[in-house]
């Protein structure tokens, strides 16, 4: 079974003292309406640091405030996992959450940018090599002889609809829990730049 989740990378965080965060040494934080307050804090810290280019402002409000006046981007994207085989396709380097809708390219037989280091590989089934109407994805283009995730193209809209619902839930938590009274404004900024609430 294929699962898709929106994630933000938090592995680049080292120390963030301005508001409560959870542990962030393990890499990606999955976004949804089921996140803990600390995980929401971790995601806010990651996005703030990424858009501050690694430089903290003088205080927490200033650090978050930068996000209100710029085109916000976030290191992350979609994580695809085959629950039966355990194969995962993680967002590679230089992929952002703001491009998650590009996975719709698969519907037209095109390949979204999935990043590098490693370089994920996408191939479309032709009914000979493997099933027609399937996109097969490998975590690394240098090892396409190993197991892959197989996404049925007909099921992709349903997967992306689940991702969108999770992102809408995340926005609600931002509205509720973002510090310094910035929840509504930050949620609006994230909605705009991460292309969340618009219909698929």
Coordinates of C-alpha atoms in Angstrom, one line a residue:
X1 CA 0.0 0.0 0.0
X2 CA 1.3 3.5 -0.9
X3 CA 1.2 6.3 1.5
X4 CA 2.1 10.0 0.7
X5 CA 2.9 12.5 3.4
X6 CA 3.9 16.2 3.3
X7 CA 7.1 16.7 5.3
X8 CA 9.5 19.5 6.3
X9 CA 13.2 18.8 6.8
X10 CA 14.4 19.6 10.3
X11 CA 17.8 17.9 10.2
X12 CA 19.6 21.2 9.6
X13 CA 18.4 22.6 13.0
X14 CA 21.0 22.6 15.7
X15 CA 19.6 24.7 18.6
X16 CA 16.5 26.8 18.6
X17 CA 15.7 28.5 21.9
X18 CA 12.9 30.9 20.9
X19 CA 9.9 28.6 21.4
X20 CA 9.2 24.9 22.4
X21 CA 10.3 22.3 19.8
X22 CA 10.5 18.6 19.7
X23 CA 13.5 16.4 18.8
X24 CA 14.6 17.1 15.3
X25 CA 17.7 15.1 14.8
X26 CA 15.9 12.3 12.8
X27 CA 15.2 14.4 9.7
X28 CA 11.7 14.9 8.3
X29 CA 8.6 16.0 10.3
X30 CA 5.3 14.8 8.9
X31 CA 2.7 17.6 8.6
X32 CA -0.9 17.0 9.6
X33 CA -3.6 18.0 12.0
X34 CA -2.4 15.3 14.4
X35 CA 1.0 16.9 15.2
X36 CA 2.1 17.7 18.7
X37 CA 2.6 21.2 19.8
X38 CA 6.3 20.6 19.9
X39 CA 6.4 19.2 16.4
X40 CA 4.5 22.3 15.1
X41 CA 7.2 24.3 16.9
X42 CA 9.9 22.3 15.2
X43 CA 8.4 23.0 11.7
X44 CA 8.0 26.7 12.4
X45 CA 11.7 26.8 13.6
X46 CA 12.8 24.9 10.4
X47 CA 10.9 27.2 8.1
X48 CA 12.0 30.3 9.9
X49 CA 15.7 29.3 9.9
X50 CA 15.6 28.2 6.3
X51 CA 14.1 31.6 5.2
X52 CA 16.5 33.5 7.5
X53 CA 19.3 31.8 5.6
X54 CA 20.5 30.2 8.9
X55 CA 20.9 33.6 10.6
X56 CA 18.7 34.1 13.7
X57 CA 17.2 37.5 14.1
X58 CA 17.5 39.3 17.5
X59 CA 14.5 37.5 19.0
X60 CA 11.7 35.0 18.3
X61 CA 9.2 37.5 17.0
X62 CA 11.7 39.0 14.6
X63 CA 12.7 35.5 13.4
X64 CA 9.1 34.5 12.6
X65 CA 8.2 38.0 11.4
X66 CA 10.6 37.6 8.4
X67 CA 8.1 35.0 7.0
X68 CA 5.3 37.6 6.8
X69 CA 7.0 39.7 4.1
X70 CA 8.6 37.3 1.7
X71 CA 8.0 34.4 -0.6
X72 CA 8.3 31.6 1.9
X73 CA 9.9 28.3 0.9
X74 CA 10.6 25.1 3.0
X75 CA 13.0 22.3 2.6
X76 CA 10.8 19.2 2.2
X77 CA 8.1 18.0 0.0
X78 CA 6.3 14.7 -0.4
X79 CA 7.5 11.5 1.3
X80 CA 6.2 8.3 -0.5
X81 CA 6.3 5.0 1.3
X82 CA 5.3 1.5 0.4
X83 CA 4.0 0.0 3.6
X84 CA 4.5 -3.5 2.4
X85 CA 8.1 -3.3 1.3
X86 CA 9.2 -0.4 3.4
X87 CA 10.7 1.4 0.4
X88 CA 10.6 5.2 0.8
X89 CA 11.1 8.0 -1.6
X90 CA 12.2 11.0 0.4
X91 CA 12.4 14.6 -0.9
X92 CA 15.9 15.1 -2.2
X93 CA 18.1 18.1 -1.8
X94 CA 16.8 21.4 -3.3
X95 CA 13.1 20.2 -3.2
X96 CA 10.7 22.4 -1.4
X97 CA 7.2 21.8 0.2
X98 CA 6.0 24.6 -2.1
X99 CA 6.3 22.2 -5.1
X100 CA 4.2 19.3 -3.6
X101 CA 1.5 19.8 -6.3
X102 CA 4.0 19.1 -9.0
X103 CA 3.4 15.4 -8.3
X104 CA 0.3 15.9 -10.5
X105 CA 2.7 15.9 -13.4
X106 CA 2.6 12.1 -13.2
X107 CA -1.0 12.3 -14.5
X108 CA 0.3 13.6 -17.8
X109 CA 3.3 11.2 -18.0
X110 CA 5.7 13.9 -16.8
X111 CA 8.2 13.6 -14.0
X112 CA 8.3 16.1 -11.1
X113 CA 11.6 17.4 -9.7
X114 CA 12.4 15.1 -6.8
X115 CA 15.8 16.5 -5.9
X116 CA 19.2 15.0 -5.8
X117 CA 21.8 13.4 -3.4
X118 CA 20.5 10.8 -4.1
X119 CA 18.6 11.3 -7.3
X120 CA 15.2 9.5 -7.2
X121 CA 14.3 7.8 -10.4
X122 CA 10.8 7.6 -12.0
X123 CA 9.8 5.3 -14.8
X124 CA 6.3 4.8 -16.3
X125 CA 4.9 1.3 -16.9
X126 CA 4.2 0.3 -20.5
X127 CA 2.6 -3.1 -19.8
X128 CA 5.8 -4.9 -20.8
X129 CA 8.5 -4.0 -18.3
X130 CA 5.9 -3.6 -15.6
X131 CA 2.2 -2.7 -15.3
X132 CA 0.7 0.0 -17.5
X133 CA -0.8 2.9 -15.7
X134 CA 2.0 2.7 -13.0
X135 CA 4.8 5.0 -12.0
X136 CA 7.7 3.1 -10.5
X137 CA 10.0 5.2 -8.2
X138 CA 13.4 4.2 -6.9
X139 CA 15.1 6.1 -4.0
X140 CA 18.3 6.4 -6.0
X141 CA 18.8 6.3 -9.8
X142 CA 22.1 4.5 -9.4
X143 CA 20.2 1.5 -8.0
X144 CA 17.2 0.8 -10.1
X145 CA 17.7 -3.0 -9.7
X146 CA 16.4 -2.8 -6.2
X147 CA 12.9 -2.5 -4.8
X148 CA 10.7 0.4 -5.9
X149 CA 7.5 2.2 -4.9
X150 CA 4.8 1.6 -7.5
X151 CA 2.2 4.3 -7.7
X152 CA -1.0 3.6 -9.7
X153 CA -1.6 6.7 -11.7
X154 CA -5.4 6.3 -11.3
X155 CA -5.0 6.4 -7.5
X156 CA -2.7 9.5 -7.4
X157 CA -5.5 12.1 -7.1
X158 CA -6.7 10.3 -4.0
X159 CA -3.3 10.3 -2.5
X160 CA -2.8 14.0 -3.1
X161 CA -6.2 14.8 -1.7
X162 CA -5.1 13.1 1.6
X163 CA -1.9 15.2 1.6
X164 CA -4.0 18.4 1.1
X165 CA -6.3 17.5 4.0
X166 CA -3.2 16.9 6.2
X167 CA -1.8 20.2 5.2
X168 CA -5.1 21.9 6.0
X169 CA -5.0 20.3 9.4
X170 CA -1.4 21.6 9.8
X171 CA -2.6 25.2 9.0
X172 CA -5.2 24.9 11.8
X173 CA -2.6 24.0 14.3
X174 CA -0.4 26.9 13.1
X175 CA -3.4 29.2 13.7
X176 CA -3.8 27.8 17.2
X177 CA -0.3 27.3 18.4
X178 CA 2.1 29.7 16.6
X179 CA 3.8 32.0 19.2
X180 CA 3.6 35.8 19.5
X181 CA 0.0 36.0 18.2
X182 CA 1.2 35.4 14.7
X183 CA -0.9 32.3 14.0
X184 CA -3.5 33.7 11.6
X185 CA -0.9 35.6 9.6
X186 CA 1.5 32.7 9.4
X187 CA -1.2 30.3 8.4
X188 CA -2.3 32.7 5.6
X189 CA 1.3 33.0 4.4
X190 CA 1.8 29.2 4.4
X191 CA -1.5 28.7 2.6
X192 CA -0.5 31.1 -0.1
X193 CA 3.1 30.0 -0.7
X194 CA 2.6 26.2 -0.1
X195 CA -0.5 26.2 -2.3
X196 CA -2.7 24.4 0.2
X197 CA -6.3 25.4 0.2
X198 CA -6.8 25.9 -3.5
X199 CA -8.7 22.9 -5.1
X200 CA -6.5 20.2 -6.7

